[in-house]
Coordinates of C-alpha atoms in Angstrom, one line a residue:
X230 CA 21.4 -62.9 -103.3
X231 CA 18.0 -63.2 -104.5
X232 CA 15.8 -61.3 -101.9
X233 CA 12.4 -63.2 -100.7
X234 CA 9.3 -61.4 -100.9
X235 CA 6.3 -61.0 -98.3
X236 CA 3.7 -58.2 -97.5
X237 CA 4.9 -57.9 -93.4
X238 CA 8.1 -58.8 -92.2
X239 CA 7.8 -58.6 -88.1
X240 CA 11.0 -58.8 -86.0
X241 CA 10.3 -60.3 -83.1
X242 CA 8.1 -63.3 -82.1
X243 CA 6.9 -62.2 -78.3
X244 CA 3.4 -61.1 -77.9
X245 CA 3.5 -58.1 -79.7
X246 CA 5.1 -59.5 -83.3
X247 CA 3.2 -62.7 -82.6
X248 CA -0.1 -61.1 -82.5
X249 CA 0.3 -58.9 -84.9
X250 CA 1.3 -61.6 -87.6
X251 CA -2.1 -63.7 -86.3
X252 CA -4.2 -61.3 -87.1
X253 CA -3.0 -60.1 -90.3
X254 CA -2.7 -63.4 -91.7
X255 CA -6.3 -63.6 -90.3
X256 CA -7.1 -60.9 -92.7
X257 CA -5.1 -62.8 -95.7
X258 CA -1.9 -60.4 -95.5
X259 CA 1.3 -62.4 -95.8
X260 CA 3.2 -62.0 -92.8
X261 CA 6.9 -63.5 -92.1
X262 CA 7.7 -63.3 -88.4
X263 CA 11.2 -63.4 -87.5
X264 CA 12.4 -64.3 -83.9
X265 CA 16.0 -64.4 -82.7
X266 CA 15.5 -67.8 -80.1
X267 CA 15.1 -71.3 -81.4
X268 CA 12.2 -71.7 -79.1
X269 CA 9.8 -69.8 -76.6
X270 CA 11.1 -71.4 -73.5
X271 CA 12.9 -68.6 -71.0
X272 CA 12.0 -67.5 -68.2
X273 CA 11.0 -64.1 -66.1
X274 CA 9.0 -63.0 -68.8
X275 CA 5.6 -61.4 -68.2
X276 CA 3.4 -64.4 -67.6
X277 CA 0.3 -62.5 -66.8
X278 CA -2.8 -62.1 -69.2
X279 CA -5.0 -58.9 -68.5
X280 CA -8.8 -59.1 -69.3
X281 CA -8.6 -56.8 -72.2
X282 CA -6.0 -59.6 -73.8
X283 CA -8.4 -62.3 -72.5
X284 CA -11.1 -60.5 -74.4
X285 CA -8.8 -60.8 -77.6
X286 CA -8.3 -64.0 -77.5
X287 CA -11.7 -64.6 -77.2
X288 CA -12.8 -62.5 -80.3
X289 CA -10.1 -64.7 -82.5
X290 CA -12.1 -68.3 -80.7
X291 CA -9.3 -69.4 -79.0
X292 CA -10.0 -68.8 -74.9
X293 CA -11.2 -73.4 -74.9
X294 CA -7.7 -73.9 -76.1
X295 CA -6.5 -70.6 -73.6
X296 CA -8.0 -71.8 -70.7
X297 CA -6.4 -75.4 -71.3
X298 CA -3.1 -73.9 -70.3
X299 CA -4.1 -71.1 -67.8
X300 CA -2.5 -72.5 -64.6
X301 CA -4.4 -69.6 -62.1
X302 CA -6.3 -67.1 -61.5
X303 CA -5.1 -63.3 -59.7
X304 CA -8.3 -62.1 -58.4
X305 CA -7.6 -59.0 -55.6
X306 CA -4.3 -56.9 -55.4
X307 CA -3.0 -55.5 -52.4
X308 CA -0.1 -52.6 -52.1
X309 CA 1.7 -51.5 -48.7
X310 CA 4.3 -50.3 -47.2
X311 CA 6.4 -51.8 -44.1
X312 CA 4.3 -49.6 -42.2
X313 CA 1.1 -50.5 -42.9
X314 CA -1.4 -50.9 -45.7
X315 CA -2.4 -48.5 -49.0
X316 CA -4.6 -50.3 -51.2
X317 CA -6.3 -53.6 -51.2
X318 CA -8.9 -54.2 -53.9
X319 CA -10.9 -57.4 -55.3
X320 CA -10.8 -57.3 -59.2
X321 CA -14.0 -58.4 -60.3
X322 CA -15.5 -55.3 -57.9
X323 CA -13.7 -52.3 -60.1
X324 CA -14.5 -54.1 -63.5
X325 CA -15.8 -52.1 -66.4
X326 CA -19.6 -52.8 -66.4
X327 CA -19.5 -54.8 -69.7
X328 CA -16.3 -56.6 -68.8
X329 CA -16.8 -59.6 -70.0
X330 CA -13.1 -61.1 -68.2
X331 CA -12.8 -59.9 -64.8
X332 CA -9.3 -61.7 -63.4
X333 CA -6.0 -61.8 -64.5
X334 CA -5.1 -64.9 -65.9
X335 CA -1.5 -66.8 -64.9
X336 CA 0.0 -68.6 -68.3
X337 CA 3.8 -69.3 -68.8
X338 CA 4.8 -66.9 -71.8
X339 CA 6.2 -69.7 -73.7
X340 CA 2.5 -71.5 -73.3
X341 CA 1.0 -68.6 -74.4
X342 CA 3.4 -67.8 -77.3
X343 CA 2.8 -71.3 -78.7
X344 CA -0.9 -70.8 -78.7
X345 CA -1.2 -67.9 -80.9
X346 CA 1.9 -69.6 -83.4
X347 CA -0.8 -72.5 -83.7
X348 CA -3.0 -70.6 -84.7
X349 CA -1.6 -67.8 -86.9
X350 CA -0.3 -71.5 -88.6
X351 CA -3.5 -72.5 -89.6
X352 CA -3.3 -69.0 -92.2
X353 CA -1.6 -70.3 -94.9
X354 CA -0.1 -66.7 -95.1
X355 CA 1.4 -66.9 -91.3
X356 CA 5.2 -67.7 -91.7
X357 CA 7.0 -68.1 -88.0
X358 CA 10.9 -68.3 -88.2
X359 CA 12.8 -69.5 -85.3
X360 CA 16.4 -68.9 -85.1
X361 CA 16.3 -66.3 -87.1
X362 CA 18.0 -62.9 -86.0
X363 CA 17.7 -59.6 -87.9
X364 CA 20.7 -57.6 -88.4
X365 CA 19.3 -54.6 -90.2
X366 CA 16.8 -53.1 -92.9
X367 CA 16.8 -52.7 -96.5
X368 CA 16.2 -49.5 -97.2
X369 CA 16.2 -47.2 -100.5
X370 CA 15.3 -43.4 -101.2
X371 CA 11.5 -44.2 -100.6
X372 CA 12.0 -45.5 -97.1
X373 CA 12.4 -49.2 -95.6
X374 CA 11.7 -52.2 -97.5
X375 CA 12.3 -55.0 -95.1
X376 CA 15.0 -56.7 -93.7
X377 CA 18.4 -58.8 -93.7
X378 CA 18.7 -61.5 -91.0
X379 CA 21.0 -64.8 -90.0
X380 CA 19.6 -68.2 -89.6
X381 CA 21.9 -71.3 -89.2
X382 CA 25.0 -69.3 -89.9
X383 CA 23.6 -68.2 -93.6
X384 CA 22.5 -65.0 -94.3
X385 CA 19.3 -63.9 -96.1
X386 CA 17.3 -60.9 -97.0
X387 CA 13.3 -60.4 -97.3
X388 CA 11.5 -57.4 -98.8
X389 CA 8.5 -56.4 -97.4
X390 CA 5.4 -53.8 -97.9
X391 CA 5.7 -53.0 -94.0
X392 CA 8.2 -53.9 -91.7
X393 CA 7.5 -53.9 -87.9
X394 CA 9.6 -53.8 -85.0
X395 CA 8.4 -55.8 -82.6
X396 CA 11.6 -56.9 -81.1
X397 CA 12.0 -55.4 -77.6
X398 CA 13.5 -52.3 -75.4
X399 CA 17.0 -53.8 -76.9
X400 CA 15.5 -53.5 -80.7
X401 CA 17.9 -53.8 -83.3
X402 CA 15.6 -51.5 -85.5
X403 CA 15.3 -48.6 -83.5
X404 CA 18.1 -46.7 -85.1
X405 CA 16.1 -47.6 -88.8
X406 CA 13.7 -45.2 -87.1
X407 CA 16.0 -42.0 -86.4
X408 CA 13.9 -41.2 -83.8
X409 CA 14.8 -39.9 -80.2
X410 CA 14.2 -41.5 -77.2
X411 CA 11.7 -39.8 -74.6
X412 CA 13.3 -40.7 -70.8
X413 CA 10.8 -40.7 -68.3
X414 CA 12.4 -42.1 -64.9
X415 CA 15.8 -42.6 -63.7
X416 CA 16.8 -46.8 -64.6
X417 CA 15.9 -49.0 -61.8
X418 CA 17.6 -52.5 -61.3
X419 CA 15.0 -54.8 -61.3
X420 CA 15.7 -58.6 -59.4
X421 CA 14.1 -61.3 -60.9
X422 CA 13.4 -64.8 -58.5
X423 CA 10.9 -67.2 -57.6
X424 CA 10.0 -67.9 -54.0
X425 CA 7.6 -70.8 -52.9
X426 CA 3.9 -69.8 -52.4
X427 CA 1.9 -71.4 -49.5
X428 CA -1.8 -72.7 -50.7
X429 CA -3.8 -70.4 -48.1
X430 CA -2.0 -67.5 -49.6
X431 CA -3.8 -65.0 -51.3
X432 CA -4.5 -65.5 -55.0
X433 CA -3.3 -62.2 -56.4
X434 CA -1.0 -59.5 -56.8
X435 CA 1.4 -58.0 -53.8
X436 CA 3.5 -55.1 -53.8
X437 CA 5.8 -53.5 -50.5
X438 CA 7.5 -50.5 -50.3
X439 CA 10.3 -50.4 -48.0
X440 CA 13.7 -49.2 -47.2
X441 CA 15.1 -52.4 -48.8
X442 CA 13.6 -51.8 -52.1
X443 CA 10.1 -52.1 -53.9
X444 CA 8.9 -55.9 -53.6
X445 CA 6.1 -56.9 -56.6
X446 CA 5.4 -60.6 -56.5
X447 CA 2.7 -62.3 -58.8
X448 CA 1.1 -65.3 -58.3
X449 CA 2.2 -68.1 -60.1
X450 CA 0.0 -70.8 -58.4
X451 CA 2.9 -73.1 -56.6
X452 CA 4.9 -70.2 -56.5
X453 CA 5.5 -66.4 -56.6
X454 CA 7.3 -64.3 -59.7
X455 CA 8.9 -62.0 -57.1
X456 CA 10.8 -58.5 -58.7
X457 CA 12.9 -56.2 -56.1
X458 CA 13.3 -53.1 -57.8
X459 CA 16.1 -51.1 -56.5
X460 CA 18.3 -48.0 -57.9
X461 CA 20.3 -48.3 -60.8
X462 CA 23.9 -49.7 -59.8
X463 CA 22.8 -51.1 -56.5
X464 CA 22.2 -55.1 -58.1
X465 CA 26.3 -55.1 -57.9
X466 CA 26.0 -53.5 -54.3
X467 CA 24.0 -56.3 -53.5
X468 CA 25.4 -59.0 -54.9
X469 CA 29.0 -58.1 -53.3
X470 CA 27.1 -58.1 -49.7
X471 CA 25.9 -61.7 -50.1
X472 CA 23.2 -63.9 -50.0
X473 CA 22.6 -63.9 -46.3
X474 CA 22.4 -59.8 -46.6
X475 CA 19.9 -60.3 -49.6
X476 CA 18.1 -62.4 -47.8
X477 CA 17.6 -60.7 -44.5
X478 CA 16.9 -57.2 -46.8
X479 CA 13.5 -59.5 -48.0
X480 CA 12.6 -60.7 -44.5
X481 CA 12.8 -56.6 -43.8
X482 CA 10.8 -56.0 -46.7
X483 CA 7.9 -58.8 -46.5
X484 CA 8.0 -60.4 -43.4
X485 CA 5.8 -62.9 -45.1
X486 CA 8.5 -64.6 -46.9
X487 CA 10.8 -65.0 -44.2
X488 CA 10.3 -68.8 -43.5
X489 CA 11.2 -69.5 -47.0
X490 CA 14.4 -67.3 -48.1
X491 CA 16.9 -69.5 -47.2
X492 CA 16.0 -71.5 -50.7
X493 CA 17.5 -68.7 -52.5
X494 CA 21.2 -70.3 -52.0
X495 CA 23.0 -69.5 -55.4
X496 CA 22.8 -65.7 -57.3
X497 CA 22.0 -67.8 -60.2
X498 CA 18.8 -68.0 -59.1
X499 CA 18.4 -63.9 -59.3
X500 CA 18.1 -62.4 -63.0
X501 CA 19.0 -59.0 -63.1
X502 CA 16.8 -56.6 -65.4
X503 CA 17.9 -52.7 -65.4
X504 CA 14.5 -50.6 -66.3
X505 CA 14.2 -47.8 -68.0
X506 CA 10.2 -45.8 -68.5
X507 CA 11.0 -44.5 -72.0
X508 CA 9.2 -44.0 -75.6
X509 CA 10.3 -42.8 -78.6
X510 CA 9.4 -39.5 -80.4
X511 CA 7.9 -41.0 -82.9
X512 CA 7.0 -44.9 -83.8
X513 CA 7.4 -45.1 -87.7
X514 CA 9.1 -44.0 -90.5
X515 CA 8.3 -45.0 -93.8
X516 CA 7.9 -48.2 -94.5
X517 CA 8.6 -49.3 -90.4
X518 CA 6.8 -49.8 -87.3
X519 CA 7.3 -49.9 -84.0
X520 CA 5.3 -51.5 -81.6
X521 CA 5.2 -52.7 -77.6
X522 CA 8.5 -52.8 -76.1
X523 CA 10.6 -51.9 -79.0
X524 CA 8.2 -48.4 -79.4
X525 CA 7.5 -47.7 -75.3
X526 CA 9.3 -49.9 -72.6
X527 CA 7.4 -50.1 -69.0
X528 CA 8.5 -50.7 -66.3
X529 CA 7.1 -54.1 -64.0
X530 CA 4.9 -51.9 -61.8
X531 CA 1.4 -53.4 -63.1
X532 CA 2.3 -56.2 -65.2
X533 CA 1.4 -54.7 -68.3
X534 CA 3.8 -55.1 -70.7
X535 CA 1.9 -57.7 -72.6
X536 CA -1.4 -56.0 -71.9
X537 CA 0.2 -52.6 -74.3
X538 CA 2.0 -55.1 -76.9
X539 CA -1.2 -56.7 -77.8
X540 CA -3.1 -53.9 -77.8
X541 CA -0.6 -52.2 -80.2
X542 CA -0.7 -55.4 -82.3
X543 CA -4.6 -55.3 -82.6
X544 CA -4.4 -51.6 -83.3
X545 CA -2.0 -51.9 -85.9
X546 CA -3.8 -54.7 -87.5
X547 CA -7.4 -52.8 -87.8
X548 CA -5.3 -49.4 -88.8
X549 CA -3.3 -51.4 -91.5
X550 CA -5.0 -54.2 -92.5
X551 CA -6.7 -52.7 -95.6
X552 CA -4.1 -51.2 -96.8
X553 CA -2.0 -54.0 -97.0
X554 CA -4.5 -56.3 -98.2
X555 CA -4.4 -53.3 -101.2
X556 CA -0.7 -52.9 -101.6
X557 CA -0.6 -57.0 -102.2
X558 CA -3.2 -57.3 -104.9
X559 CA -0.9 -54.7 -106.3
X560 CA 2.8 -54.3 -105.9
X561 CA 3.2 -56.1 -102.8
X562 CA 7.1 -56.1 -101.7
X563 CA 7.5 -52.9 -104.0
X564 CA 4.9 -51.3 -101.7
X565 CA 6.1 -48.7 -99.2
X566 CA 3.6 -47.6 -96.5
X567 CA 3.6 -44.2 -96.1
X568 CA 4.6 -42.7 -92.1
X569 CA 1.6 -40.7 -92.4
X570 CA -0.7 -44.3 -92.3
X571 CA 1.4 -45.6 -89.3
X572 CA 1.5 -42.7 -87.6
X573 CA -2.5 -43.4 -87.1
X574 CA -1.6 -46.7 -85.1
X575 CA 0.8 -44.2 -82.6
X576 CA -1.9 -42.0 -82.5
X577 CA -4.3 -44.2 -81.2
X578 CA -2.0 -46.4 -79.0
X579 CA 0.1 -43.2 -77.4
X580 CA -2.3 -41.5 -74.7
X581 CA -3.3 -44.8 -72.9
X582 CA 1.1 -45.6 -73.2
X583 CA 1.3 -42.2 -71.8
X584 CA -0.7 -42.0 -69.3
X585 CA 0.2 -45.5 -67.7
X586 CA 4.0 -44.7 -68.2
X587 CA 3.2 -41.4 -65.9
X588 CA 1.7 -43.9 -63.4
X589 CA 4.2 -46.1 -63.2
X590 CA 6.9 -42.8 -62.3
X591 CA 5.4 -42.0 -60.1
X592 CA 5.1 -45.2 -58.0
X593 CA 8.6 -45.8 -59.2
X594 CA 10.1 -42.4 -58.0
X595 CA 7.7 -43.2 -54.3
X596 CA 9.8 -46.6 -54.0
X597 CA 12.9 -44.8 -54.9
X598 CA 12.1 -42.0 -52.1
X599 CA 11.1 -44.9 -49.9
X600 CA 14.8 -46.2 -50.2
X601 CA 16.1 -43.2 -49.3
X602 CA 14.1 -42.0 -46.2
X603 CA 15.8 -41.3 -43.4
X604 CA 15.5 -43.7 -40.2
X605 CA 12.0 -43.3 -38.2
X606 CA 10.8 -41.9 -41.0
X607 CA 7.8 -43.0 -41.4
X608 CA 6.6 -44.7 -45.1
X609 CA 2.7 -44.1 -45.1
X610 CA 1.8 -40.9 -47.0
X611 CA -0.2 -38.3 -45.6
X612 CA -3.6 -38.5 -44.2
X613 CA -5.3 -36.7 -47.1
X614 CA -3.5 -38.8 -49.7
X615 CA -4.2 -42.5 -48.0
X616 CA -7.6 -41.6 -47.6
X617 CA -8.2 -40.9 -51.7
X618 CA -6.0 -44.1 -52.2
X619 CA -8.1 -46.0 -50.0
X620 CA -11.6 -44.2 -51.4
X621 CA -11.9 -43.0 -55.4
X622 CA -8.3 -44.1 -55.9
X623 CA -8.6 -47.8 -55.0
X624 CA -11.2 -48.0 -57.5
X625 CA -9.6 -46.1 -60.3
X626 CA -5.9 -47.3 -60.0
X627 CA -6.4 -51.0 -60.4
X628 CA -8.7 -50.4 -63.1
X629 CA -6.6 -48.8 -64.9
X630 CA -3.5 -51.3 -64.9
X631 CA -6.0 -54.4 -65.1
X632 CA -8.8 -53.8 -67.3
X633 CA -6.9 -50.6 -69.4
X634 CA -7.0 -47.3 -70.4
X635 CA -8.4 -47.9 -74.2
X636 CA -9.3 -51.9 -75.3
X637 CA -9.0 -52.5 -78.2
X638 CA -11.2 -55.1 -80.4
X639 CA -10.3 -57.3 -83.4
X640 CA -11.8 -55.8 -86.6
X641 CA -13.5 -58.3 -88.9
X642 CA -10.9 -60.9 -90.7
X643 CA -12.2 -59.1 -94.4

C-alpha cells in the first residue's frame, strides 16, 4: 500500500477538526479531514453558538450565510433551585465592552457543520472525508506521521506533517499520546430529551437543582434541549422505575414542564450520555495534537463544548500555521512537528480549559449534594453566598460561560 500524502490529517469532522481544517486551508496548508459518519445528521449534540464563535465566523465572512440558518436567539439565563431562585441574568447586560455578539445563537450542529465544510471546500487544499474511520497512527522513531483508516470496507493509510485529534472524549488517538488522564469529577449520567416549548416562554437558558437531579434545558425555538444529570449508575435505576416515575421526578424538578411530560412515552426518546470533567496531562506528542473533546471533555453545565473546540482550533491554527506552511515548501509528509511547537497551542488553550472545568465541579458536585440532601433540607445556599451570586457573581458567572475566559481571533490567511 502506497501511503497518500498531505500536510494535516485531522480525525474528526465536529467543530473542532472542522475548524481547524477551514482555517488552515485558509492559510494554503493541505488539510485532509477524516470523520467516522457518512453525514452530519445526529442528534443531542451541542447546538449552541457562543459569541466568541460568532465572532469567528464573522472574521472568516461567513455570519450572512450563519445567520441564514440560525433558528433563535438565547438572550438571559436563569438558575434555581426547587426552592427558589439563584441567578437570573440578561446577556447582552454582562457583555464585554467591545463585544461585538452579545446572544447565544441556536443552530442544529449538522447546519452548522455543513457551513464551515462549504467553505473550507472552496480551498482547494480543504479535503473532507466522510465515512471514513481512523484506526490508528503511523508512527516511526521520530514520532507520528499520520494515520491508517477504513472507508467502504478498504483500508488506506495517509502520512502527514501534523496529525490532530480532533475526534472526541471516545478518541481513538488518545493512547498515540501516552499521556495520563487528569479526573476532575466523579461521572454523571447525563439524560438527553426534547420537551415542547410554549411561545411566551423565555428565550434563554434554564437550569434547576433539585432532589430529582440537575435539569439544563436550552432553547431550541419550538422546543427545549432538556439534559437531567444524575449520578453515575442511576440512568439504569431510572429506567427500571418507568416512565411514569421519570416523569413525575421532572414535574418535581420543574414544575414548569408538567403539562407536557406525558409526550415522553417511549425510553427511546431519552439518550443516555455518562460525563466525565477530565483532561489529559499533556495534549501532544510529536508529530500529534489534541484538541476539544479529544484533549479536555466538559461536562453540559454551560454549553460550551463547541465554544472550547473552536477556540482550540483557532489557536492551533495561528500557533501552527507558519510552520506548516514551511514544512510543505519543504519536506511536507516527511515533516515531523516537534511537541515543543504544539505544546504552545496547550499552553495557550489550558488556563481558560481549566478554569471553566473547575466551574463546572463545582456546580456539578452542588447538584450531586442536592440529590443527596436529606428531606426538609433546604436547597438555597447560605445568605452570604446567594447574596454574591445574586450581586458580583451574577455578573461574572455568565460571562464567563457565554462570552469566555480568553477569545481567540483568526490570524491573517498569509
Amino acid at each position: 500500500m502506497t501511503p497518500a500524502r498531505t500536510t494535516v490529517v485531522i480525525s474528526g469532522g465536529g467543530p473542532a477538526g472542522v475548524v481547524l481544517g477551514l482555517l488552515l486551508a485558509r492559510q494554503g496548508v493541505e488539510v485532509t479531514v477524516l470523520e467516522k459518519h457518512d453525514d452530519f445528521l445526529r442528534d443531542f449534540r451541542g447546538d449552541t453558538v457562543h459569541p466568541m464563535t460568532q465572532q469567528v465566523l464573522d472574521e472568516l465572512g461567513l455570519m450572512a450565510e450563519f445567520d441564514a440558518i440560525v433558528r433563535g436567539r438565547m438572550t438571559s439565563v436563569e438558575f434555581a433551585t426547587t426552592d427558589g431562585l439563584l441567578v437570573r441574568q440578561d446577556l447582552p447586560s454582562v457583555a464585554p465592552r467591545r463585544a461585538r455578539f452579545r446572544d447565544i445563537a441556536l443552530v442544529p450542529q449538522w447546519d452548522f457543520l455543513d457551513l464551515l465544510a462549504r467553505a473550507g471546500r472552496m480551498h482547494p487544499g480543504f479535503t473532507l472525508l466522510l465515512g471514513a474511520e481512523v484506526t490508528g497512527v503511523l508512527r516511526d522513531e521520530q514520532g507520528v506521521r499520520g494515520v491508517r483508516y477504513r472507508r467502504e470496507g478498504v483500508e488506506h493509510e495517509v502520512r502527514a506533517a501534523l496529525t490532530v485529534a480532533a475526534d472526541g472524549r471516545r478518541s481513538v488517538l488518545r493512547a498515540a499520546l501516552g499521556s495520563a488522564v487528569r479526573t476532575l469529577s466523579a461521572p454523571v449520567d447525563v439524560l438527553w430529551f426534547r420537551m415542547d416549548r410554549h411561545a411566551h416562554e423565555p428565550a434563554g437558558l434554564l437550569g434547576t437543582i433539585g432532589r430529582s437531579g440537575g435539569l439544563v434545558s436550552v432553547n431550541r425555538g419550538d422546543s427545549w434541549q432538556v439534559a437531567l444529570l444524575v449520578p453515575e449508575g442511576h440512568d439504569a435505576r431510572i429506567r427500571a422505575a418507568g416512565l411514569p416515575a421519570f416523569r413525575e421526578r421532572l414535574r418535581a424538578t420543574a414544575p414548569w414542564m408538567a403539562d407536557r411530560v406525558h409526550a415522553i412515552d417511549d425510553w427511546e426518546a431519552v439518550k443516555l450520555l455518562t460525563v466525565t470533567v477530565e483532561r489529559l496531562r499533556s495534549w501532544s506528542a510529536p508529530g500529534l495534537l489534541a484538541i476539544g473533546d479529544a484533549a479536555h471533555t466538559m461536562s453540559p453545565i454551560g454549553g460550551v463544548g463547541v465554544e472550547l473546540a473552536v477556540a482550540d482550533a483557532v489557536t492551533a491554527a495561528n500557533v501552527l500555521g507558519p510552520a506548516l506552511r514551511k514544512a510543505q515548501r519543504g519536506s511536507g509528509a516527511d515533516a515531523v512537528l516537534p511537541a515543543r511547537l504544539l505544546r504552545r497551542v496547550e499552553r495557550r488553550r489550558l488556563p481558560a480549559t481549566a478554569l471553566t472545568q473547575r466551574i463546572q465541579v463545582v456546580a456539578q458536585r452542588y447538584v450531586l449534594a442536592a440529590g443527596a440532601a436529606a428531606p426538609g433540607v433546604r436547597l438555597m445556599p447560605s445568605r452570604p453566598v446567594l447574596a454574591a451570586l445574586r450581586g458580583p457573581v451574577a455578573r461574572w458567572l455568565p460571562r464567563v460561560f457565554v462570552y469566555g475566559i480568553r477569545r481567540e481571533r483568526v490570524a491573517s490567511a498569509r
